[in-house]
Tab-separated table of C-alpha atoms in Angstrom:
chain	number	residue	atom	x	y	z
Z	30	MET	CA	0.248	-0.466	-0.452
Z	31	MET	CA	2.713	2.474	0.613
Z	32	ASP	CA	4.693	1.764	-2.510
Z	33	ILE	CA	0.371	2.353	-4.675
Z	34	LEU	CA	0.438	5.903	-2.189
Z	35	THR	CA	4.503	6.925	-3.284
Z	36	THR	CA	3.106	6.704	-6.604
Z	37	GLU	CA	3.924	9.379	-8.728
Z	38	ILE	CA	-0.081	10.900	-8.546
Z	39	PRO	CA	-1.669	11.832	-12.280
Z	40	VAL	CA	-1.977	15.119	-13.849
Z	41	GLN	CA	-5.750	14.019	-13.604
Z	42	ILE	CA	-5.949	13.719	-9.885
Z	43	TRP	CA	-4.647	17.310	-9.862
Z	44	ILE	CA	-7.349	18.805	-12.212
Z	45	ILE	CA	-9.520	16.992	-10.023
Z	46	LEU	CA	-8.075	17.862	-6.945
Z	47	SER	CA	-8.347	21.595	-8.193
Z	48	ILE	CA	-12.472	21.343	-9.295
Z	49	ILE	CA	-13.013	20.452	-5.847
Z	50	ILE	CA	-11.235	23.055	-3.890
Z	51	ILE	CA	-12.464	25.761	-6.398
Z	52	ILE	CA	-16.093	23.735	-5.794
Z	53	ILE	CA	-15.524	24.082	-1.888
Z	54	VAL	CA	-14.281	27.883	-2.104
Z	55	ILE	CA	-17.175	29.671	-4.299
Z	56	LYS	CA	-20.031	27.320	-1.786
Z	57	LYS	CA	-21.390	26.682	-5.354
Z	58	ARG	CA	-24.480	24.106	-4.727
Z	59	ILE	CA	-23.288	21.335	-7.113
Z	60	PRO	CA	-25.627	18.628	-9.108
Z	61	VAL	CA	-25.113	15.309	-7.461
Z	62	GLN	CA	-24.040	13.325	-10.618
Z	63	ILE	CA	-20.873	15.511	-11.341
Z	64	TRP	CA	-20.191	14.724	-8.303
Z	65	ILE	CA	-21.220	11.204	-9.069
Z	66	ILE	CA	-18.645	11.527	-12.065
Z	67	LEU	CA	-15.099	13.108	-9.694
Z	68	GLY	CA	-16.155	10.131	-7.946
Z	69	VAL	CA	-15.890	7.800	-10.302
Z	70	ILE	CA	-12.828	9.139	-12.121
Z	71	ILE	CA	-10.892	8.687	-8.932
Z	72	ILE	CA	-11.763	5.470	-8.320
Z	73	MET	CA	-10.771	4.399	-12.177
Z	74	ILE	CA	-7.336	6.175	-11.385
Z	75	VAL	CA	-6.554	4.495	-8.194
Z	76	ILE	CA	-7.966	0.929	-9.846
Z	77	GLY	CA	-5.468	2.072	-13.371
Z	78	MET	CA	-2.875	2.973	-10.421
Z	79	VAL	CA	-3.022	-0.539	-8.711
Z	80	ILE	CA	-3.457	-2.503	-11.829
Z	81	LYS	CA	-0.680	-0.532	-13.740
Z	82	LYS	CA	1.680	-1.812	-10.614
Z	83	ARG	CA	0.381	-5.309	-9.567
Z	84	LEU	CA	-0.052	-6.687	-13.508
Z	85	ASP	CA	2.661	-3.415	-14.614
Z	86	ILE	CA	-0.838	-2.434	-17.213
Z	87	ASP	CA	-1.240	1.370	-17.961
Z	88	ILE	CA	-4.425	2.025	-18.780
Z	89	PRO	CA	-4.803	3.742	-21.440
Z	90	ASN	CA	-5.988	7.814	-19.701
Z	91	LEU	CA	-8.401	8.470	-22.645
Z	92	ILE	CA	-11.452	6.734	-20.815
Z	93	VAL	CA	-10.571	9.641	-18.218
Z	94	SER	CA	-10.084	12.638	-20.278
Z	95	VAL	CA	-13.386	11.740	-22.086
Z	96	CYS	CA	-15.119	12.081	-17.849
Z	97	LEU	CA	-13.331	14.730	-17.337
Z	98	LEU	CA	-14.897	16.338	-20.011
Z	99	LEU	CA	-17.974	15.404	-19.304
Z	100	VAL	CA	-17.459	17.649	-15.897
Z	101	THR	CA	-16.196	20.461	-16.955
Z	102	ALA	CA	-19.291	20.266	-20.396
Z	103	ASN	CA	-21.648	19.583	-17.262
Z	104	LEU	CA	-19.778	22.609	-14.685
Z	105	TYR	CA	-20.795	24.464	-18.021
Z	106	ASN	CA	-23.994	24.081	-18.520
Z	107	TYR	CA	-25.315	24.959	-14.418
Z	108	GLN	CA	-22.999	28.035	-14.576
Z	109	ASN	CA	-24.795	29.190	-17.615
Z	110	ASP	CA	-28.387	28.288	-15.683
Z	111	THR	CA	-26.850	30.218	-12.314
Z	112	LEU	CA	-26.085	32.930	-14.393
Z	113	LYS	CA	-28.927	32.956	-14.594
Z	114	SER	CA	-30.145	33.647	-10.621
Z	115	GLU	CA	-27.009	34.438	-8.848
Z	116	ASN	CA	-26.671	32.922	-4.416
Z	117	THR	CA	-30.394	30.745	-4.861
Z	118	PRO	CA	-30.276	27.301	-4.138
Z	119	TYR	CA	-32.271	26.786	-7.534
Z	120	PRO	CA	-30.354	25.849	-11.042
Z	121	TYR	CA	-32.445	28.715	-12.645
Z	122	ILE	CA	-36.277	31.080	-11.979
Z	123	SER	CA	-37.274	30.347	-14.696
Z	124	ALA	CA	-41.107	32.354	-14.251
Z	125	ILE	CA	-41.777	35.276	-12.450
Z	126	LEU	CA	-46.350	35.397	-11.304
Z	127	ALA	CA	-46.524	38.787	-10.578
Z	128	TYR	CA	-49.552	41.239	-10.647
Z	129	SER	CA	-49.445	43.434	-13.357
Z	130	ALA	CA	-45.484	42.861	-15.174
Z	131	THR	CA	-45.326	43.664	-17.873
Z	132	PRO	CA	-42.345	42.924	-19.999
Z	133	GLU	CA	-41.103	47.150	-20.156
Z	134	GLU	CA	-41.887	46.513	-16.278
Z	135	LEU	CA	-39.470	43.684	-16.322
Z	136	GLU	CA	-37.298	44.899	-18.459
Z	137	ASN	CA	-36.784	47.917	-14.943
Z	138	ILE	CA	-36.727	44.693	-12.922
Z	139	ASN	CA	-34.422	42.043	-14.585
Z	140	ILE	CA	-33.266	39.889	-12.120
Z	141	ARG	CA	-32.400	37.715	-15.152
Z	142	ASN	CA	-36.074	37.484	-15.915
Z	143	PRO	CA	-37.073	34.340	-18.158
Z	144	ILE	CA	-38.138	36.693	-21.094
Z	145	ASN	CA	-34.289	37.266	-22.114
Z	146	SER	CA	-32.658	34.214	-20.493
Z	147	ASP	CA	-34.510	30.449	-20.523
Z	148	GLY	CA	-37.052	32.026	-23.014
Z	149	ASN	CA	-39.862	30.708	-20.469
Z	150	PRO	CA	-42.396	33.007	-20.334
Z	151	VAL	CA	-42.888	36.100	-17.711
Z	152	ILE	CA	-46.675	34.025	-16.484
Z	153	THR	CA	-48.555	38.082	-15.935
Z	154	TRP	CA	-51.840	38.918	-13.397
Z	155	TYR	CA	-54.196	40.821	-15.127
Z	156	TYR	CA	-56.994	42.645	-13.588
Z	157	TYR	CA	-59.667	42.953	-16.742
Z	158	GLY	CA	-62.503	42.049	-14.887
Z	159	LYS	CA	-63.678	39.038	-16.250
Z	160	GLN	CA	-60.198	38.238	-17.417
Z	161	GLU	CA	-59.280	38.239	-13.930
Z	162	ALA	CA	-56.134	35.651	-13.318
Z	163	LYS	CA	-55.739	34.615	-16.849
Z	164	TYR	CA	-52.836	34.742	-18.953
Z	165	PHE	CA	-54.424	33.920	-23.224
Z	166	GLY	CA	-57.270	32.679	-21.822
Z	167	LYS	CA	-55.537	30.338	-19.764
Z	168	ASP	CA	-56.046	30.000	-15.336
Z	169	ILE	CA	-52.634	31.291	-14.035
Z	170	GLU	CA	-52.520	27.769	-11.999
Z	171	ASP	CA	-52.566	25.986	-15.709
Z	172	ILE	CA	-49.930	27.503	-17.332
Z	173	GLY	CA	-47.900	26.874	-13.614
Z	174	ILE	CA	-49.091	23.124	-14.205
Z	175	GLU	CA	-47.431	23.074	-18.119
Z	176	LEU	CA	-44.005	25.335	-16.751
Z	177	ILE	CA	-43.545	22.198	-14.365
Z	178	GLU	CA	-44.482	19.955	-16.720
Z	179	LYS	CA	-42.218	21.701	-19.586
Z	180	ASN	CA	-39.395	21.677	-16.953
Z	181	PRO	CA	-39.298	20.009	-13.242
Z	182	GLU	CA	-36.296	23.035	-12.175
Z	183	THR	CA	-39.142	26.201	-13.051
Z	184	ARG	CA	-40.045	27.837	-9.401
Z	185	PHE	CA	-41.712	31.129	-9.041
Z	186	VAL	CA	-41.909	34.427	-7.173
Z	187	GLN	CA	-44.747	35.222	-5.721
Z	188	TYR	CA	-46.031	39.540	-5.981
Z	189	SER	CA	-47.781	38.893	-2.839
Z	190	PRO	CA	-47.046	35.045	-1.685
Z	191	ILE	CA	-50.644	34.906	0.320
Z	192	ASP	CA	-52.309	34.254	-3.221
Z	193	CYS	CA	-49.824	30.803	-3.472
Z	194	TYR	CA	-51.126	29.453	-1.286
Z	195	TYR	CA	-54.764	29.306	-2.289
Z	196	LEU	CA	-53.262	27.082	-5.485
Z	197	PRO	CA	-53.185	23.798	-5.549
Z	198	GLN	CA	-51.215	21.533	-3.403
Z	199	LYS	CA	-49.712	20.274	-6.216
Z	200	ILE	CA	-48.206	23.563	-6.308
Z	201	GLN	CA	-47.349	25.245	-3.818
Z	202	SER	CA	-44.495	24.083	-3.572
Z	203	TYR	CA	-43.368	25.655	-6.623
Z	204	PHE	CA	-42.928	28.993	-5.085
Z	205	ILE	CA	-39.977	29.370	-3.315
Z	206	TYR	CA	-38.289	32.884	-1.283
Z	207	GLN	CA	-41.768	32.925	0.705
Z	208	ASN	CA	-42.563	33.261	4.560
Z	209	SER	CA	-44.349	30.979	5.699
Z	210	TYR	CA	-48.154	31.041	6.077
Z	211	ASP	CA	-48.821	31.864	9.343
Z	212	ILE	CA	-46.114	34.294	9.645
Z	213	ILE	CA	-48.337	36.103	6.388
Z	214	LEU	CA	-51.556	35.446	7.546
Z	215	LEU	CA	-50.681	37.347	10.822
Z	216	LEU	CA	-49.325	40.845	8.580
Z	217	GLU	CA	-52.424	40.123	5.917
Z	218	ASN	CA	-54.712	40.965	8.735
Z	219	LYS	CA	-54.508	44.707	9.365
Z	220	ILE	CA	-56.149	44.558	12.730
Z	221	TYR	CA	-54.179	42.486	14.660
Z	222	THR	CA	-51.559	43.470	12.821
Z	223	LYS	CA	-51.288	47.134	14.544
Z	224	MET	CA	-52.827	45.772	17.539
Z	225	TRP	CA	-49.388	43.897	18.082
Z	226	LEU	CA	-47.454	47.059	16.841
Z	227	GLN	CA	-48.959	49.618	19.001
Z	228	ASN	CA	-46.727	48.474	21.348
Z	229	CYS	CA	-43.786	49.401	19.998
Z	230	VAL	CA	-44.939	52.656	17.635
Z	231	ASP	CA	-47.686	54.967	17.430
Z	232	VAL	CA	-50.805	54.446	15.854
Z	233	LEU	CA	-54.214	56.491	15.445
Z	234	PRO	CA	-56.708	55.959	18.646
Z	235	MET	CA	-59.176	53.108	17.223
Z	236	VAL	CA	-62.166	51.220	18.040
Z	237	SER	CA	-62.664	47.664	17.401
Z	238	LEU	CA	-66.332	47.091	15.938
Z	239	LEU	CA	-68.998	44.455	14.292
Z	240	GLY	CA	-70.649	45.359	10.529
Z	241	ASN	CA	-73.632	44.655	13.124
Z	242	GLU	CA	-73.210	47.272	15.485
Z	243	PHE	CA	-72.452	50.132	13.464
Z	244	SER	CA	-72.991	53.693	13.704
Z	245	TYR	CA	-71.923	56.895	13.022
Z	246	THR	CA	-73.380	58.678	15.809
Z	247	TYR	CA	-72.274	56.043	18.317
Z	248	LEU	CA	-68.606	56.788	16.820
Z	249	SER	CA	-68.895	60.165	16.994
Z	250	LYS	CA	-69.368	59.789	21.133
Z	251	ILE	CA	-66.451	57.898	21.650
Z	252	MET	CA	-64.326	59.050	19.124
Z	253	GLN	CA	-64.225	62.049	21.241
Z	254	GLY	CA	-66.805	64.109	18.425
Z	255	GLY	CA	-64.941	62.891	15.480
Z	256	SER	CA	-67.571	63.959	12.106
Z	257	GLU	CA	-64.550	61.719	9.817
Z	258	PHE	CA	-63.370	57.668	10.282
Z	259	ILE	CA	-61.414	55.424	8.280
Z	260	VAL	CA	-63.605	51.796	8.657
Z	261	GLN	CA	-60.822	49.287	8.100
Z	262	GLY	CA	-61.692	45.939	7.401
Z	263	LYS	CA	-59.085	43.192	8.659
Z	264	ASN	CA	-57.752	42.400	4.711
Z	265	SER	CA	-57.362	45.295	2.698
Z	266	TRP	CA	-55.768	45.632	-0.927
Z	267	GLY	CA	-54.633	49.571	-2.463
Z	268	GLY	CA	-57.794	50.646	-0.440
Z	269	SER	CA	-60.473	47.730	-0.977
Z	270	GLY	CA	-61.899	47.260	2.592
Z	271	THR	CA	-60.989	50.394	3.460
Z	272	PHE	CA	-63.972	53.551	3.540
Z	273	TYR	CA	-64.059	57.276	3.812
Z	274	LEU	CA	-67.006	57.206	6.621
Z	275	SER	CA	-69.659	60.987	7.337
Z	276	LYS	CA	-73.212	62.183	8.270
Z	277	LYS	CA	-73.556	62.183	4.995
Z	278	ASN	CA	-72.581	58.289	3.059
Z	279	GLU	CA	-73.144	56.026	6.880
Z	280	LYS	CA	-76.143	54.725	5.159
Z	281	GLU	CA	-74.197	53.522	1.876
Z	282	ILE	CA	-71.122	52.371	4.148
Z	283	ARG	CA	-72.563	50.676	6.641
Z	284	ASN	CA	-74.400	48.541	2.916
Z	285	LYS	CA	-70.764	47.635	2.689
Z	286	LEU	CA	-69.940	46.131	6.066
Z	287	SER	CA	-70.721	43.053	6.979
Z	288	ASP	CA	-72.383	42.198	9.900
Z	289	TYR	CA	-70.295	39.621	11.524
Z	290	GLU	CA	-67.294	41.034	10.703
Z	291	VAL	CA	-64.379	42.770	12.730
Z	292	TYR	CA	-63.803	46.836	11.731
Z	293	MET	CA	-61.533	49.278	13.345
Z	294	ILE	CA	-62.394	52.407	12.970
Z	295	THR	CA	-59.588	55.639	12.444
Z	296	PRO	CA	-60.029	59.333	12.900
Z	297	TYR	CA	-59.813	60.835	9.019
Z	298	CYS	CA	-56.591	63.047	9.534
Z	299	LYS	CA	-57.012	66.430	7.196
Z	300	ASP	CA	-54.319	67.418	5.747
Z	301	SER	CA	-52.046	64.556	6.636
Z	302	ILE	CA	-49.463	63.104	4.291
Z	303	SER	CA	-49.344	59.106	3.103
Z	304	VAL	CA	-46.057	57.263	3.345
Z	305	ASN	CA	-44.475	54.178	1.953
Z	306	ILE	CA	-41.043	52.679	2.630
Z	307	HIS	CA	-39.397	49.402	0.605
Z	308	ALA	CA	-37.192	47.581	3.261
Z	309	VAL	CA	-35.518	43.821	2.852
Z	310	ILE	CA	-35.562	42.253	5.650
Z	311	TYR	CA	-32.181	39.771	6.296
Z	312	GLU	CA	-31.414	37.552	9.353
Z	313	GLU	CA	-28.575	40.369	10.551
Z	314	TYR	CA	-29.546	43.610	8.344
Z	315	ILE	CA	-32.488	45.408	7.402
Z	316	GLN	CA	-32.331	47.269	3.716
Z	317	TYR	CA	-34.279	50.206	3.446
Z	318	PHE	CA	-34.972	51.974	0.027
Z	319	PRO	CA	-35.850	55.980	-0.716
Z	320	ALA	CA	-39.367	56.228	0.352
Z	321	SER	CA	-42.359	57.989	-1.243
Z	322	ILE	CA	-45.963	59.380	-1.260
Z	323	GLN	CA	-48.859	57.686	-1.555
Z	324	ILE	CA	-51.542	59.180	-3.525
Z	325	ILE	CA	-54.758	58.517	-2.635
Z	326	LYS	CA	-58.384	59.287	-3.970
Z	327	ARG	CA	-60.838	59.904	-1.513
Z	328	ALA	CA	-64.486	59.036	-2.521
Z	329	ASN	CA	-66.571	56.329	-0.529
Z	330	THR	CA	-63.231	54.545	-0.192
Z	331	MET	CA	-59.283	55.216	-0.334
Z	332	GLU	CA	-58.467	54.638	-3.620
Z	333	TYR	CA	-54.599	54.385	-3.871
Z	334	ARG	CA	-53.279	55.873	-7.325
Z	335	GLY	CA	-50.027	56.103	-7.653
Z	336	ALA	CA	-46.595	57.642	-5.448
Z	337	ASP	CA	-44.475	60.363	-5.541
Z	338	PHE	CA	-40.490	59.881	-5.123
Z	339	THR	CA	-39.620	63.172	-6.369
Z	340	SER	CA	-42.129	64.735	-3.774
Z	341	TYR	CA	-41.048	62.704	-0.617
Z	342	SER	CA	-37.344	64.160	-0.563
Z	343	MET	CA	-39.219	67.400	-0.332
Z	344	LEU	CA	-39.624	66.665	3.359
Z	345	SER	CA	-37.922	68.314	6.168
Z	346	THR	CA	-35.184	66.681	8.081
Z	347	GLU	CA	-37.213	66.341	11.033
Z	348	GLN	CA	-39.748	65.022	9.060
Z	349	LYS	CA	-38.000	62.311	7.345
Z	350	SER	CA	-36.104	61.151	10.472
Z	351	SER	CA	-39.613	60.962	11.734
Z	352	ILE	CA	-40.699	58.503	9.476
Z	353	ASP	CA	-37.691	56.284	9.728
Z	354	LYS	CA	-37.981	55.383	13.030
Z	355	THR	CA	-41.021	54.710	12.489
Z	356	ALA	CA	-40.304	52.188	9.757
Z	357	GLN	CA	-37.350	50.869	11.357
Z	358	LEU	CA	-38.744	49.497	14.729
Z	359	VAL	CA	-41.631	48.124	12.954
Z	360	CYS	CA	-39.202	46.446	10.652
Z	361	LYS	CA	-37.674	45.177	13.184
Z	362	GLN	CA	-40.545	43.420	14.989
Z	363	LEU	CA	-40.943	42.183	11.671
Z	364	GLN	CA	-37.267	40.244	11.455
Z	365	LYS	CA	-37.384	39.429	15.622
Z	366	ILE	CA	-40.637	37.399	13.971
Z	367	GLY	CA	-38.809	35.702	12.186
Z	368	TYR	CA	-39.731	37.808	8.318
Z	369	ARG	CA	-37.611	37.980	5.231
Z	370	GLY	CA	-37.842	39.531	2.090
Z	371	VAL	CA	-38.796	42.121	0.541
Z	372	CYS	CA	-42.327	44.098	2.634
Z	373	GLY	CA	-44.176	47.503	2.481
Z	374	VAL	CA	-44.543	50.033	5.465
Z	375	ASP	CA	-47.351	52.163	5.320
Z	376	ILE	CA	-47.056	55.041	7.947
Z	377	LEU	CA	-49.057	58.512	7.838
Z	378	LEU	CA	-47.253	61.553	9.121
Z	379	TRP	CA	-50.091	64.395	10.634
Z	380	ASN	CA	-48.969	66.997	12.991
Z	381	GLY	CA	-45.865	66.083	13.499
Z	382	VAL	CA	-46.042	62.650	14.310
Z	383	ALA	CA	-45.528	59.586	12.052
Z	384	TYR	CA	-48.147	56.496	12.878
Z	385	PHE	CA	-47.729	53.438	11.914
Z	386	MET	CA	-51.056	52.033	9.553
Z	387	GLU	CA	-50.179	48.535	8.350
Z	388	VAL	CA	-47.074	46.854	7.010
Z	389	ASN	CA	-47.624	44.919	3.173
Z	390	PRO	CA	-45.536	41.802	3.504
Z	391	ARG	CA	-45.256	41.731	-0.558
Z	392	PHE	CA	-43.948	43.330	-3.367
Z	393	GLN	CA	-45.227	47.294	-3.633
Z	394	SER	CA	-46.844	48.460	-6.758
Z	395	SER	CA	-44.204	50.971	-6.883
Z	396	THR	CA	-41.575	48.718	-6.931
Z	397	ALA	CA	-40.784	48.810	-10.623
Z	398	LEU	CA	-40.048	52.275	-10.120
Z	399	LEU	CA	-37.855	51.840	-7.481
Z	400	ASN	CA	-36.216	49.536	-9.678
Z	401	ILE	CA	-35.602	51.775	-12.404
Z	402	SER	CA	-33.020	54.844	-10.487
Z	403	LEU	CA	-31.762	51.030	-8.123
Z	404	LYS	CA	-30.818	49.954	-11.526
Z	405	LYS	CA	-29.544	53.288	-12.640
Z	406	GLN	CA	-26.735	53.526	-10.030
Z	407	GLY	CA	-25.698	50.358	-10.487
Z	408	PHE	CA	-26.847	48.809	-7.452
Z	409	PRO	CA	-29.504	45.601	-7.971
Z	410	THR	CA	-33.796	45.293	-7.336
Z	411	VAL	CA	-35.459	45.669	-4.863
Z	412	GLN	CA	-36.571	41.946	-6.138
Z	413	GLU	CA	-32.715	40.057	-6.276
Z	414	TYR	CA	-32.066	41.940	-2.140
Z	415	HIS	CA	-35.790	40.340	-1.832
Z	416	ILE	CA	-34.339	36.338	-2.916
Z	417	GLU	CA	-30.949	37.762	-1.526
Z	418	SER	CA	-32.272	38.098	2.612
Z	419	PHE	CA	-33.505	33.937	2.179
Z	420	THR	CA	-29.746	33.051	1.589
Z	421	ARG	CA	-27.855	35.005	3.419
Z	422	LYS	CA	-28.102	36.825	6.631
Z	423	LYS	CA	-26.693	40.611	4.931
Z	424	PRO	CA	-26.138	41.764	1.670
Z	425	GLN	CA	-23.400	41.413	-0.255
Z	426	CYS	CA	-24.604	45.322	-1.534
Z	427	SER	CA	-25.791	47.086	0.889
Z	428	CYS	CA	-27.816	49.921	-1.143
Z	429	SER	CA	-26.981	53.102	0.173
Z	430	LEU	CA	-29.251	55.326	-2.590
Z	431	GLN	CA	-31.008	59.048	-1.186
Z	432	PHE	CA	-32.809	59.839	-3.698
Z	433	VAL	CA	-35.004	58.045	-6.282
Z	434	GLU	CA	-36.760	60.300	-9.097
Z	435	GLY	CA	-40.222	60.225	-10.751
Z	436	SER	CA	-43.552	59.310	-9.787
Z	437	PHE	CA	-46.882	57.368	-11.106
Z	438	TYR	CA	-50.721	57.515	-11.275
Z	439	THR	CA	-52.523	54.189	-11.773
Z	440	PHE	CA	-56.052	54.856	-14.265
Z	441	GLN	CA	-58.995	52.830	-13.142
Z	442	TYR	CA	-62.122	52.398	-15.494
Z	443	TYR	CA	-65.634	53.297	-14.561
Z	444	LYS	CA	-68.122	53.332	-17.232
Z	445	GLU	CA	-69.311	56.454	-16.495
Z	446	TYR	CA	-66.063	58.110	-17.728
Z	447	HIS	CA	-65.729	55.395	-19.949
Z	448	ASP	CA	-64.864	57.274	-23.528
Z	449	TYR	CA	-63.382	59.938	-21.354
Z	450	LEU	CA	-61.010	57.033	-20.209
Z	451	LYS	CA	-59.986	55.550	-23.520
Z	452	TRP	CA	-59.357	59.339	-24.908
Z	453	TYR	CA	-56.833	59.955	-22.291
Z	454	TYR	CA	-56.036	57.008	-22.756
Z	455	GLU	CA	-55.163	57.294	-26.593
Z	456	HIS	CA	-53.268	61.318	-26.208
Z	457	ALA	CA	-50.830	59.089	-23.704
Z	458	LYS	CA	-49.721	56.755	-26.103
Z	459	HIS	CA	-49.019	59.911	-28.484
Z	460	LEU	CA	-46.661	61.517	-25.797
Z	461	ASN	CA	-44.783	58.140	-25.026
Z	462	GLY	CA	-41.315	58.453	-24.154
Z	463	LYS	CA	-41.389	62.868	-23.893
Z	464	GLY	CA	-41.563	62.983	-20.297
Z	465	LEU	CA	-43.412	60.037	-18.989
Z	466	GLU	CA	-44.874	56.442	-19.738
Z	467	TYR	CA	-47.573	54.512	-20.036
Z	468	ILE	CA	-48.122	50.625	-19.370
Z	469	ASP	CA	-51.429	48.682	-19.976
Z	470	ASP	CA	-50.274	45.697	-19.788
Z	471	ALA	CA	-51.781	45.009	-22.731
Z	472	LEU	CA	-55.241	46.206	-22.056
Z	473	ASN	CA	-57.714	45.162	-24.344
Z	474	TRP	CA	-61.284	47.541	-24.417
Z	475	ASN	CA	-63.313	45.488	-26.215
Z	476	CYS	CA	-63.700	42.431	-22.865
Z	477	THR	CA	-65.478	42.818	-20.517
Z	478	LEU	CA	-64.520	45.912	-17.531
Z	479	ASP	CA	-65.373	45.538	-14.018
Z	480	GLU	CA	-65.701	48.992	-12.505
Z	481	GLY	CA	-62.850	49.737	-10.309
Z	482	THR	CA	-59.894	47.673	-11.925
Z	483	TYR	CA	-56.888	48.367	-12.777
Z	484	LEU	CA	-56.124	49.644	-16.373
Z	485	PHE	CA	-52.803	51.668	-17.320
Z	486	LYS	CA	-50.536	53.384	-15.288
Z	487	LEU	CA	-48.654	56.831	-16.214
Z	488	ILE	CA	-44.666	57.199	-15.484
Z	489	PHE	CA	-44.090	60.968	-15.142
Z	490	SER	CA	-40.014	61.450	-14.640
Z	491	ARG	CA	-40.606	64.404	-11.817
Z	492	ASN	CA	-43.004	65.119	-9.314
Z	493	ILE	CA	-46.449	65.063	-9.961
Z	494	THR	CA	-47.561	66.310	-6.451
Z	495	PHE	CA	-46.995	68.690	-4.317
Z	496	THR	CA	-45.554	68.725	-0.865
Z	497	ASP	CA	-45.869	71.920	1.273
Z	498	ARG	CA	-43.780	70.788	4.212
Z	499	TYR	CA	-45.576	74.065	6.731
Z	500	LEU	CA	-49.104	73.106	6.398
Z	501	LYS	CA	-48.297	69.828	6.771
Z	502	LYS	CA	-50.832	68.480	3.196
Z	503	ILE	CA	-50.668	67.435	-0.694
Z	504	ARG	CA	-51.648	68.636	-3.230
Z	505	ILE	CA	-51.966	67.088	-6.872
Z	506	HIS	CA	-50.611	68.761	-10.216
């Protein structure tokens, strides 16, 4: 045995050892077939050394060389795949399931997106009334199953993680980089979240009532003579499920409430500023991004219409400091319970105090616009930070971006304004590239459009709101 060990070691052994050392150093997850081939080569070389020593028969190096070529080819293919999604345990992410994510938005997002890499289609979840949850006439889950059957390595990153839990079990496991269902369920419940976090941040005075207990007179009495209120259900999205209440519309709002659902009622704060902050939470680090002012249309519901990053920069240092402090306290609590990845924190600035409103445990409507500035400054996108937070304790490249350019405004469908909306849409197309861009998600005006459904979005290179830091109010141009 000692004679064998003292035999001159073939060059292939050194090559194999070098490959193993490189693999260990770069810490890539290597497919099992490569390890098997390397193991077989080592065994073959050792057997060849024994045969040569004992029987003086030289095993041709050709066999070993062919095996090494196989390893090299596998490593090459694997490296090409990992380039599509670095620092992830999967070979690649071949599709993204997202709300209103168009090819134009995905170019801004660019997480080695499948349109530009492996050719698999991006799934877009449209909001066209009867067309909802459809893509080229097919159900979203059916397309997901088709992609998985075509390529078992397909994985999905979800815009809003809660939605994947309502899909069939057979495809749920293909959704990756998600928090546990229990954590998502807690944060999706706006009432529970606010009750939990009120111990560490400022929140507006609030009461909770069942729908069948609802009474404007009673609310005015217990809310210290207030005359306007915000009524919010446990789940709300973009303003849906959040109502503006005054004496004039009491009956109309009451008819929208369910008798045995709990609602949270807070004062309506005039001349307040609504702010949203993106954050990505790692195990040992929290990455914050510049905030945006939310554009809210007050009707019977508080409708989210867009965001203005440029206008946020016009707030005073004291106002921004107060907002940052509240967001940091909230995100630290999320970090403690094990939350990972992207989230949005909504804050209301009123009378000099930053009040926590809610957490959105998902990507934000303003994420695509934020990504444009991130790319211009050479930083990873929000999606890349999100993925990395599940695979690393801290970011490899922390973001120091201080300013985000631009704003956007979304248009929704209302039958009485059909002709006006269509006229505005056609004119916006002609202005595309002249200080604004439009994204319409392949809008088809001939399909059935439900009331309030999303139509298109206009992106501006400047601010479209004016913030008066002294009067503490916001105006839209």
